[in-house]
């Protein structure tokens, strides 16, 4: 991971995502672009830059010694205009390996129907996206990956394991098989476990081959079962892939991705779009 783009709206909770972005940038020695779009009628861009610099200086970074804070390589870019098109343009220009943002606070009927800012960003940006919902007190300790053998879920697995290689890795797979048939579920568990280990061992340089994932098989509706699994396991990171659909069709209300993004209590990691 060489480049991280953190998109901020400078709301009251934006420091959570900023802290996580800084922690990951230092951990992975990645360049950090802090990006903000301001309303043309609002404060001058120079004022926003000063606010962001002040946030950085005041940031409390758990697990990061003061001696390592100087390793942070960052730049700040503030532009004026429409947030989503400007963010898309910044991603196309900077080519980040990961885009980080906070959860949307929009709860209006229009947002519910057409999608929140976070929904639209996921739909328009092909890069992996990390939505930070909680204040970070440490590096990620427990990652849960939704796995269904697709290229999207494979990308989510590799991304989550690479982003938090020291975290406990748990795999959840939801099947339409009979939940009362233990033999069938055990066979599915063996198949998923084998596929996951094969993927991890195949990552270049053997960086992930020593990770031992734990697999759980669920039966039922994918979105509901994944949320139930997350509620029981309590991960601090939930990762999943996305379909090859483009635009808002990939996050229509009621879709699994939309459900996980909106209702998961932990941070959400969405793999990049598979072209």
PDB file of C-alpha atoms in Angstrom:
ATOM      1  CA  UNK A   1       0.000   0.000   0.000  1.00  0.00           C
ATOM      2  CA  UNK A   2       1.643   3.187  -1.231  1.00  0.00           C
ATOM      3  CA  UNK A   3      -1.090   5.844  -1.333  1.00  0.00           C
ATOM      4  CA  UNK A   4      -4.095   6.562   0.902  1.00  0.00           C
ATOM      5  CA  UNK A   5      -6.694   9.246   0.242  1.00  0.00           C
ATOM      6  CA  UNK A   6      -8.726  10.462   3.215  1.00  0.00           C
ATOM      7  CA  UNK A   7     -11.875  12.366   2.236  1.00  0.00           C
ATOM      8  CA  UNK A   8     -13.273  14.538   5.023  1.00  0.00           C
ATOM      9  CA  UNK A   9     -16.327  16.748   5.434  1.00  0.00           C
ATOM     10  CA  UNK A  10     -14.880  18.276   8.638  1.00  0.00           C
ATOM     11  CA  UNK A  11     -17.943  17.394  10.718  1.00  0.00           C
ATOM     12  CA  UNK A  12     -17.826  16.868  14.484  1.00  0.00           C
ATOM     13  CA  UNK A  13     -16.787  13.211  14.148  1.00  0.00           C
ATOM     14  CA  UNK A  14     -14.355  13.516  11.253  1.00  0.00           C
ATOM     15  CA  UNK A  15     -11.350  13.157  13.547  1.00  0.00           C
ATOM     16  CA  UNK A  16     -12.137   9.429  13.930  1.00  0.00           C
ATOM     17  CA  UNK A  17     -11.486   8.699  10.277  1.00  0.00           C
ATOM     18  CA  UNK A  18      -8.501  11.067  10.252  1.00  0.00           C
ATOM     19  CA  UNK A  19      -6.886   9.222  13.148  1.00  0.00           C
ATOM     20  CA  UNK A  20      -7.401   5.861  11.421  1.00  0.00           C
ATOM     21  CA  UNK A  21      -6.022   7.241   8.158  1.00  0.00           C
ATOM     22  CA  UNK A  22      -2.920   8.540   9.929  1.00  0.00           C
ATOM     23  CA  UNK A  23      -2.398   5.258  11.799  1.00  0.00           C
ATOM     24  CA  UNK A  24      -2.647   3.186   8.609  1.00  0.00           C
ATOM     25  CA  UNK A  25      -0.431   5.576   6.679  1.00  0.00           C
ATOM     26  CA  UNK A  26       2.326   5.332   9.280  1.00  0.00           C
ATOM     27  CA  UNK A  27       1.943   1.557   9.660  1.00  0.00           C
ATOM     28  CA  UNK A  28       2.181   0.923   5.918  1.00  0.00           C
ATOM     29  CA  UNK A  29       4.558   3.825   5.173  1.00  0.00           C
ATOM     30  CA  UNK A  30       2.018   5.175   2.688  1.00  0.00           C
ATOM     31  CA  UNK A  31       1.631   8.713   1.369  1.00  0.00           C
ATOM     32  CA  UNK A  32      -1.542  10.316   2.739  1.00  0.00           C
ATOM     33  CA  UNK A  33      -3.646  12.824   0.809  1.00  0.00           C
ATOM     34  CA  UNK A  34      -6.170  14.626   3.008  1.00  0.00           C
ATOM     35  CA  UNK A  35      -8.938  15.862   0.730  1.00  0.00           C
ATOM     36  CA  UNK A  36     -11.816  18.226   1.449  1.00  0.00           C
ATOM     37  CA  UNK A  37     -14.443  19.801  -0.786  1.00  0.00           C
ATOM     38  CA  UNK A  38     -15.903  23.069   0.425  1.00  0.00           C
ATOM     39  CA  UNK A  39     -19.045  24.881  -0.669  1.00  0.00           C
ATOM     40  CA  UNK A  40     -18.172  27.865  -2.890  1.00  0.00           C
ATOM     41  CA  UNK A  41     -20.214  30.055  -0.532  1.00  0.00           C
ATOM     42  CA  UNK A  42     -18.488  28.741   2.605  1.00  0.00           C
ATOM     43  CA  UNK A  43     -15.152  29.519   4.248  1.00  0.00           C
ATOM     44  CA  UNK A  44     -12.066  30.155   2.124  1.00  0.00           C
ATOM     45  CA  UNK A  45      -9.933  27.140   1.297  1.00  0.00           C
ATOM     46  CA  UNK A  46      -7.004  28.560   3.281  1.00  0.00           C
ATOM     47  CA  UNK A  47      -9.175  28.499   6.411  1.00  0.00           C
ATOM     48  CA  UNK A  48     -10.045  24.836   5.804  1.00  0.00           C
ATOM     49  CA  UNK A  49      -6.392  23.932   5.330  1.00  0.00           C
ATOM     50  CA  UNK A  50      -5.580  25.544   8.684  1.00  0.00           C
ATOM     51  CA  UNK A  51      -8.399  23.555  10.348  1.00  0.00           C
ATOM     52  CA  UNK A  52      -7.048  20.309   8.932  1.00  0.00           C
ATOM     53  CA  UNK A  53      -3.471  21.051   9.972  1.00  0.00           C
ATOM     54  CA  UNK A  54      -4.728  21.775  13.489  1.00  0.00           C
ATOM     55  CA  UNK A  55      -6.594  18.427  13.545  1.00  0.00           C
ATOM     56  CA  UNK A  56      -3.432  16.618  12.522  1.00  0.00           C
ATOM     57  CA  UNK A  57      -1.331  18.284  15.216  1.00  0.00           C
ATOM     58  CA  UNK A  58      -3.898  17.481  17.922  1.00  0.00           C
ATOM     59  CA  UNK A  59      -4.481  13.903  16.816  1.00  0.00           C
ATOM     60  CA  UNK A  60      -4.130  11.201  19.450  1.00  0.00           C
ATOM     61  CA  UNK A  61      -2.751   8.094  17.748  1.00  0.00           C
ATOM     62  CA  UNK A  62      -2.992   4.893  19.819  1.00  0.00           C
ATOM     63  CA  UNK A  63      -0.198   2.369  19.271  1.00  0.00           C
ATOM     64  CA  UNK A  64       1.903   4.979  17.451  1.00  0.00           C
ATOM     65  CA  UNK A  65       4.918   6.170  19.480  1.00  0.00           C
ATOM     66  CA  UNK A  66       5.675   9.875  19.302  1.00  0.00           C
ATOM     67  CA  UNK A  67       8.986   9.029  17.625  1.00  0.00           C
ATOM     68  CA  UNK A  68       7.100   7.526  14.656  1.00  0.00           C
ATOM     69  CA  UNK A  69       4.673  10.383  14.148  1.00  0.00           C
ATOM     70  CA  UNK A  70       7.342  12.179  12.174  1.00  0.00           C
ATOM     71  CA  UNK A  71       7.164   9.361   9.620  1.00  0.00           C
ATOM     72  CA  UNK A  72       3.757  10.591   8.458  1.00  0.00           C
ATOM     73  CA  UNK A  73       3.986  11.809   4.865  1.00  0.00           C
ATOM     74  CA  UNK A  74       0.918  13.862   4.087  1.00  0.00           C
ATOM     75  CA  UNK A  75      -0.425  16.620   1.925  1.00  0.00           C
ATOM     76  CA  UNK A  76      -3.681  18.570   2.154  1.00  0.00           C
ATOM     77  CA  UNK A  77      -5.851  19.492  -0.793  1.00  0.00           C
ATOM     78  CA  UNK A  78      -8.979  21.648  -0.462  1.00  0.00           C
ATOM     79  CA  UNK A  79     -11.133  22.428  -3.487  1.00  0.00           C
ATOM     80  CA  UNK A  80     -14.470  24.124  -4.028  1.00  0.00           C
ATOM     81  CA  UNK A  81     -17.400  22.447  -5.773  1.00  0.00           C
ATOM     82  CA  UNK A  82     -19.699  19.410  -5.747  1.00  0.00           C
ATOM     83  CA  UNK A  83     -18.275  16.764  -3.325  1.00  0.00           C
ATOM     84  CA  UNK A  84     -18.791  13.559  -5.318  1.00  0.00           C
ATOM     85  CA  UNK A  85     -17.491  14.705  -8.748  1.00  0.00           C
ATOM     86  CA  UNK A  86     -14.532  16.429  -7.072  1.00  0.00           C
ATOM     87  CA  UNK A  87     -13.739  13.301  -5.049  1.00  0.00           C
ATOM     88  CA  UNK A  88     -13.931  11.126  -8.173  1.00  0.00           C
ATOM     89  CA  UNK A  89     -11.537  13.521  -9.931  1.00  0.00           C
ATOM     90  CA  UNK A  90      -9.117  13.425  -6.980  1.00  0.00           C
ATOM     91  CA  UNK A  91      -9.142   9.617  -6.966  1.00  0.00           C
ATOM     92  CA  UNK A  92      -8.514   9.502 -10.718  1.00  0.00           C
ATOM     93  CA  UNK A  93      -5.570  11.890 -10.282  1.00  0.00           C
ATOM     94  CA  UNK A  94      -3.976  10.492  -7.097  1.00  0.00           C
ATOM     95  CA  UNK A  95      -4.586   6.762  -7.789  1.00  0.00           C
ATOM     96  CA  UNK A  96      -4.909   5.737  -4.124  1.00  0.00           C
ATOM     97  CA  UNK A  97      -4.676   2.124  -2.988  1.00  0.00           C
ATOM     98  CA  UNK A  98      -7.322   2.944  -0.376  1.00  0.00           C
ATOM     99  CA  UNK A  99      -9.904   5.691   0.103  1.00  0.00           C
ATOM    100  CA  UNK A 100     -10.907   6.438   3.702  1.00  0.00           C
ATOM    101  CA  UNK A 101     -14.002   8.348   4.756  1.00  0.00           C
ATOM    102  CA  UNK A 102     -16.373   8.666   7.684  1.00  0.00           C
ATOM    103  CA  UNK A 103     -19.980   7.419   7.680  1.00  0.00           C
ATOM    104  CA  UNK A 104     -22.626   9.652   6.201  1.00  0.00           C
ATOM    105  CA  UNK A 105     -24.837  11.493   8.704  1.00  0.00           C
ATOM    106  CA  UNK A 106     -27.607  12.086   6.158  1.00  0.00           C
ATOM    107  CA  UNK A 107     -30.938  10.715   7.361  1.00  0.00           C
ATOM    108  CA  UNK A 108     -33.343  12.551   5.056  1.00  0.00           C
ATOM    109  CA  UNK A 109     -35.957  10.709   2.951  1.00  0.00           C
ATOM    110  CA  UNK A 110     -34.091  11.815  -0.203  1.00  0.00           C
ATOM    111  CA  UNK A 111     -30.873  10.257   1.107  1.00  0.00           C
ATOM    112  CA  UNK A 112     -32.672   7.015   1.929  1.00  0.00           C
ATOM    113  CA  UNK A 113     -34.094   6.781  -1.608  1.00  0.00           C
ATOM    114  CA  UNK A 114     -31.202   8.049  -3.723  1.00  0.00           C
ATOM    115  CA  UNK A 115     -28.323   7.070  -1.435  1.00  0.00           C
ATOM    116  CA  UNK A 116     -26.163   8.935   1.072  1.00  0.00           C
ATOM    117  CA  UNK A 117     -22.874  10.585   0.205  1.00  0.00           C
ATOM    118  CA  UNK A 118     -21.057   7.436   1.341  1.00  0.00           C
ATOM    119  CA  UNK A 119     -23.295   5.259  -0.874  1.00  0.00           C
ATOM    120  CA  UNK A 120     -22.649   7.477  -3.881  1.00  0.00           C
ATOM    121  CA  UNK A 121     -18.911   7.498  -3.258  1.00  0.00           C
ATOM    122  CA  UNK A 122     -18.835   3.688  -3.173  1.00  0.00           C
ATOM    123  CA  UNK A 123     -20.890   3.536  -6.352  1.00  0.00           C
ATOM    124  CA  UNK A 124     -18.729   6.035  -8.261  1.00  0.00           C
ATOM    125  CA  UNK A 125     -15.232   5.104  -7.049  1.00  0.00           C
ATOM    126  CA  UNK A 126     -13.573   1.877  -8.157  1.00  0.00           C
ATOM    127  CA  UNK A 127     -10.802   2.015  -5.517  1.00  0.00           C
ATOM    128  CA  UNK A 128     -11.160   0.113  -2.223  1.00  0.00           C
ATOM    129  CA  UNK A 129     -12.981   2.188   0.402  1.00  0.00           C
ATOM    130  CA  UNK A 130     -12.723   2.081   4.196  1.00  0.00           C
ATOM    131  CA  UNK A 131     -15.653   3.665   6.041  1.00  0.00           C
ATOM    132  CA  UNK A 132     -14.534   4.473   9.592  1.00  0.00           C
ATOM    133  CA  UNK A 133     -17.428   4.400  12.050  1.00  0.00           C
ATOM    134  CA  UNK A 134     -15.633   4.145  15.388  1.00  0.00           C
ATOM    135  CA  UNK A 135     -12.862   6.019  17.141  1.00  0.00           C
ATOM    136  CA  UNK A 136      -9.645   3.983  16.825  1.00  0.00           C
ATOM    137  CA  UNK A 137      -7.980   3.007  20.097  1.00  0.00           C
ATOM    138  CA  UNK A 138      -5.590   0.497  18.523  1.00  0.00           C
ATOM    139  CA  UNK A 139      -4.733  -1.161  15.239  1.00  0.00           C
ATOM    140  CA  UNK A 140      -7.416  -3.534  13.963  1.00  0.00           C
ATOM    141  CA  UNK A 141      -7.594  -6.618  16.180  1.00  0.00           C
ATOM    142  CA  UNK A 142     -10.342  -8.748  14.591  1.00  0.00           C
ATOM    143  CA  UNK A 143     -11.361  -8.769  10.924  1.00  0.00           C
ATOM    144  CA  UNK A 144     -14.477 -10.453   9.531  1.00  0.00           C
ATOM    145  CA  UNK A 145     -14.579 -11.130   5.782  1.00  0.00           C
ATOM    146  CA  UNK A 146     -17.755 -12.040   3.886  1.00  0.00           C
ATOM    147  CA  UNK A 147     -16.691 -14.748   1.442  1.00  0.00           C
ATOM    148  CA  UNK A 148     -18.666 -16.340  -1.411  1.00  0.00           C
ATOM    149  CA  UNK A 149     -15.908 -17.534  -3.799  1.00  0.00           C
ATOM    150  CA  UNK A 150     -16.423 -14.574  -6.168  1.00  0.00           C
ATOM    151  CA  UNK A 151     -13.596 -12.349  -7.398  1.00  0.00           C
ATOM    152  CA  UNK A 152     -15.040  -9.535  -5.286  1.00  0.00           C
ATOM    153  CA  UNK A 153     -14.857 -11.538  -2.070  1.00  0.00           C
ATOM    154  CA  UNK A 154     -11.361 -12.731  -2.962  1.00  0.00           C
ATOM    155  CA  UNK A 155     -10.293  -9.092  -3.325  1.00  0.00           C
ATOM    156  CA  UNK A 156     -11.906  -8.303   0.054  1.00  0.00           C
ATOM    157  CA  UNK A 157     -10.029 -11.185   1.697  1.00  0.00           C
ATOM    158  CA  UNK A 158      -6.638 -10.116   0.329  1.00  0.00           C
ATOM    159  CA  UNK A 159      -7.306  -6.473   1.188  1.00  0.00           C
ATOM    160  CA  UNK A 160      -8.416  -7.126   4.775  1.00  0.00           C
ATOM    161  CA  UNK A 161      -5.548  -9.531   5.478  1.00  0.00           C
ATOM    162  CA  UNK A 162      -3.021  -7.122   4.001  1.00  0.00           C
ATOM    163  CA  UNK A 163      -4.434  -4.069   5.760  1.00  0.00           C
ATOM    164  CA  UNK A 164      -4.433  -5.758   9.183  1.00  0.00           C
ATOM    165  CA  UNK A 165      -2.004  -8.700   8.972  1.00  0.00           C
ATOM    166  CA  UNK A 166      -1.735  -9.002  12.752  1.00  0.00           C
ATOM    167  CA  UNK A 167      -5.496  -9.134  13.326  1.00  0.00           C
ATOM    168  CA  UNK A 168      -7.480 -12.286  13.980  1.00  0.00           C
ATOM    169  CA  UNK A 169      -9.032 -13.249  10.623  1.00  0.00           C
ATOM    170  CA  UNK A 170     -12.546 -14.676  10.553  1.00  0.00           C
ATOM    171  CA  UNK A 171     -14.368 -15.789   7.407  1.00  0.00           C
ATOM    172  CA  UNK A 172     -18.159 -15.875   7.133  1.00  0.00           C
ATOM    173  CA  UNK A 173     -19.824 -17.644   4.235  1.00  0.00           C
ATOM    174  CA  UNK A 174     -23.588 -17.781   3.787  1.00  0.00           C
ATOM    175  CA  UNK A 175     -25.096 -20.706   1.920  1.00  0.00           C
ATOM    176  CA  UNK A 176     -28.536 -21.742   0.775  1.00  0.00           C
ATOM    177  CA  UNK A 177     -27.930 -25.251   2.083  1.00  0.00           C
ATOM    178  CA  UNK A 178     -30.126 -26.802   4.738  1.00  0.00           C
ATOM    179  CA  UNK A 179     -28.957 -25.389   8.057  1.00  0.00           C
ATOM    180  CA  UNK A 180     -29.990 -28.604   9.824  1.00  0.00           C
ATOM    181  CA  UNK A 181     -27.751 -30.834   7.704  1.00  0.00           C
ATOM    182  CA  UNK A 182     -24.443 -30.816   9.587  1.00  0.00           C
ATOM    183  CA  UNK A 183     -22.660 -33.055   7.062  1.00  0.00           C
ATOM    184  CA  UNK A 184     -23.431 -30.690   4.189  1.00  0.00           C
ATOM    185  CA  UNK A 185     -22.360 -27.642   6.232  1.00  0.00           C
ATOM    186  CA  UNK A 186     -19.115 -29.382   7.232  1.00  0.00           C
ATOM    187  CA  UNK A 187     -18.358 -30.116   3.561  1.00  0.00           C
ATOM    188  CA  UNK A 188     -18.969 -26.456   2.693  1.00  0.00           C
ATOM    189  CA  UNK A 189     -16.738 -25.395   5.599  1.00  0.00           C
ATOM    190  CA  UNK A 190     -13.903 -27.575   4.293  1.00  0.00           C
ATOM    191  CA  UNK A 191     -14.326 -26.191   0.778  1.00  0.00           C
ATOM    192  CA  UNK A 192     -14.339 -22.556   1.941  1.00  0.00           C
ATOM    193  CA  UNK A 193     -11.371 -23.122   4.273  1.00  0.00           C
ATOM    194  CA  UNK A 194      -9.348 -24.691   1.476  1.00  0.00           C
ATOM    195  CA  UNK A 195     -10.145 -21.910  -0.971  1.00  0.00           C
ATOM    196  CA  UNK A 196      -9.302 -19.183   1.557  1.00  0.00           C
ATOM    197  CA  UNK A 197      -5.956 -20.748   2.466  1.00  0.00           C
ATOM    198  CA  UNK A 198      -5.131 -21.166  -1.221  1.00  0.00           C
ATOM    199  CA  UNK A 199      -5.808 -17.457  -1.818  1.00  0.00           C
ATOM    200  CA  UNK A 200      -3.693 -16.347   1.142  1.00  0.00           C
ATOM    201  CA  UNK A 201      -0.783 -18.566   0.119  1.00  0.00           C
ATOM    202  CA  UNK A 202      -0.951 -17.198  -3.408  1.00  0.00           C
ATOM    203  CA  UNK A 203      -0.315 -13.584  -2.394  1.00  0.00           C
ATOM    204  CA  UNK A 204       3.095 -12.424  -3.741  1.00  0.00           C
ATOM    205  CA  UNK A 205       6.136 -12.621  -1.430  1.00  0.00           C
ATOM    206  CA  UNK A 206       4.274 -15.005   0.899  1.00  0.00           C
ATOM    207  CA  UNK A 207       3.172 -12.097   3.069  1.00  0.00           C
ATOM    208  CA  UNK A 208      -0.113 -13.727   4.124  1.00  0.00           C
ATOM    209  CA  UNK A 209       0.671 -17.442   3.989  1.00  0.00           C
ATOM    210  CA  UNK A 210       1.107 -17.814   7.763  1.00  0.00           C
ATOM    211  CA  UNK A 211      -2.329 -16.369   8.595  1.00  0.00           C
ATOM    212  CA  UNK A 212      -4.690 -19.015  10.009  1.00  0.00           C
ATOM    213  CA  UNK A 213      -8.297 -17.990   9.270  1.00  0.00           C
ATOM    214  CA  UNK A 214     -11.315 -19.242  11.182  1.00  0.00           C
ATOM    215  CA  UNK A 215     -14.335 -20.116   9.047  1.00  0.00           C
ATOM    216  CA  UNK A 216     -18.007 -20.029   9.989  1.00  0.00           C
ATOM    217  CA  UNK A 217     -20.806 -21.189   7.680  1.00  0.00           C
ATOM    218  CA  UNK A 218     -24.265 -19.627   7.902  1.00  0.00           C
ATOM    219  CA  UNK A 219     -27.522 -20.573   6.227  1.00  0.00           C
ATOM    220  CA  UNK A 220     -30.160 -18.026   5.233  1.00  0.00           C
ATOM    221  CA  UNK A 221     -30.341 -14.507   3.823  1.00  0.00           C
ATOM    222  CA  UNK A 222     -26.819 -13.221   3.139  1.00  0.00           C
ATOM    223  CA  UNK A 223     -27.250  -9.688   4.496  1.00  0.00           C
ATOM    224  CA  UNK A 224     -29.125 -10.703   7.633  1.00  0.00           C
ATOM    225  CA  UNK A 225     -26.793 -13.581   8.446  1.00  0.00           C
ATOM    226  CA  UNK A 226     -23.660 -11.488   7.956  1.00  0.00           C
ATOM    227  CA  UNK A 227     -25.024  -8.775  10.256  1.00  0.00           C
ATOM    228  CA  UNK A 228     -25.984 -11.417  12.851  1.00  0.00           C
ATOM    229  CA  UNK A 229     -22.511 -12.929  12.596  1.00  0.00           C
ATOM    230  CA  UNK A 230     -20.897  -9.510  13.062  1.00  0.00           C
ATOM    231  CA  UNK A 231     -23.118  -8.807  16.080  1.00  0.00           C
ATOM    232  CA  UNK A 232     -22.006 -12.079  17.713  1.00  0.00           C
ATOM    233  CA  UNK A 233     -18.305 -11.980  16.809  1.00  0.00           C
ATOM    234  CA  UNK A 234     -17.923  -8.207  17.304  1.00  0.00           C
ATOM    235  CA  UNK A 235     -15.126  -7.536  14.810  1.00  0.00           C
ATOM    236  CA  UNK A 236     -13.634  -4.069  14.533  1.00  0.00           C
ATOM    237  CA  UNK A 237     -13.441  -4.465  10.734  1.00  0.00           C
ATOM    238  CA  UNK A 238     -15.962  -6.016   8.317  1.00  0.00           C
ATOM    239  CA  UNK A 239     -14.794  -6.557   4.723  1.00  0.00           C
ATOM    240  CA  UNK A 240     -16.756  -7.543   1.648  1.00  0.00           C
ATOM    241  CA  UNK A 241     -16.556  -7.332  -2.124  1.00  0.00           C
ATOM    242  CA  UNK A 242     -18.915  -5.709  -4.560  1.00  0.00           C
ATOM    243  CA  UNK A 243     -20.497  -6.731  -7.818  1.00  0.00           C
ATOM    244  CA  UNK A 244     -19.358  -5.708 -11.282  1.00  0.00           C
ATOM    245  CA  UNK A 245     -22.359  -3.395 -11.563  1.00  0.00           C
ATOM    246  CA  UNK A 246     -21.619   0.289 -11.942  1.00  0.00           C
ATOM    247  CA  UNK A 247     -23.430   3.339 -10.677  1.00  0.00           C
ATOM    248  CA  UNK A 248     -26.008   3.286  -7.914  1.00  0.00           C
ATOM    249  CA  UNK A 249     -27.347  -0.076  -9.169  1.00  0.00           C
ATOM    250  CA  UNK A 250     -24.538  -1.723  -7.184  1.00  0.00           C
ATOM    251  CA  UNK A 251     -25.918  -0.236  -3.962  1.00  0.00           C
ATOM    252  CA  UNK A 252     -29.677  -0.269  -4.452  1.00  0.00           C
ATOM    253  CA  UNK A 253     -31.729  -0.135  -1.220  1.00  0.00           C
ATOM    254  CA  UNK A 254     -32.015  -3.640   0.180  1.00  0.00           C
ATOM    255  CA  UNK A 255     -28.847  -4.976  -1.460  1.00  0.00           C
ATOM    256  CA  UNK A 256     -26.367  -6.854   0.719  1.00  0.00           C
ATOM    257  CA  UNK A 257     -23.666  -4.193   0.233  1.00  0.00           C
ATOM    258  CA  UNK A 258     -26.082  -1.394   1.119  1.00  0.00           C
ATOM    259  CA  UNK A 259     -27.285  -3.306   4.184  1.00  0.00           C
ATOM    260  CA  UNK A 260     -23.776  -3.973   5.506  1.00  0.00           C
ATOM    261  CA  UNK A 261     -22.569  -0.435   4.817  1.00  0.00           C
ATOM    262  CA  UNK A 262     -25.549   1.112   6.568  1.00  0.00           C
ATOM    263  CA  UNK A 263     -26.087  -1.224   9.520  1.00  0.00           C
ATOM    264  CA  UNK A 264     -22.753  -2.771  10.515  1.00  0.00           C
ATOM    265  CA  UNK A 265     -21.592  -1.309  13.837  1.00  0.00           C
ATOM    266  CA  UNK A 266     -17.885  -1.663  13.037  1.00  0.00           C
ATOM    267  CA  UNK A 267     -15.675  -0.106  10.381  1.00  0.00           C
ATOM    268  CA  UNK A 268     -16.493  -1.333   6.873  1.00  0.00           C
ATOM    269  CA  UNK A 269     -13.935  -2.203   4.191  1.00  0.00           C
ATOM    270  CA  UNK A 270     -15.247  -2.455   0.627  1.00  0.00           C
ATOM    271  CA  UNK A 271     -12.966  -4.044  -1.955  1.00  0.00           C
ATOM    272  CA  UNK A 272     -12.238  -2.307  -5.220  1.00  0.00           C
ATOM    273  CA  UNK A 273     -14.501  -2.926  -8.182  1.00  0.00           C
ATOM    274  CA  UNK A 274     -13.472  -5.851 -10.374  1.00  0.00           C
ATOM    275  CA  UNK A 275     -13.450  -4.592 -13.950  1.00  0.00           C
TER     276      UNK A 275
END
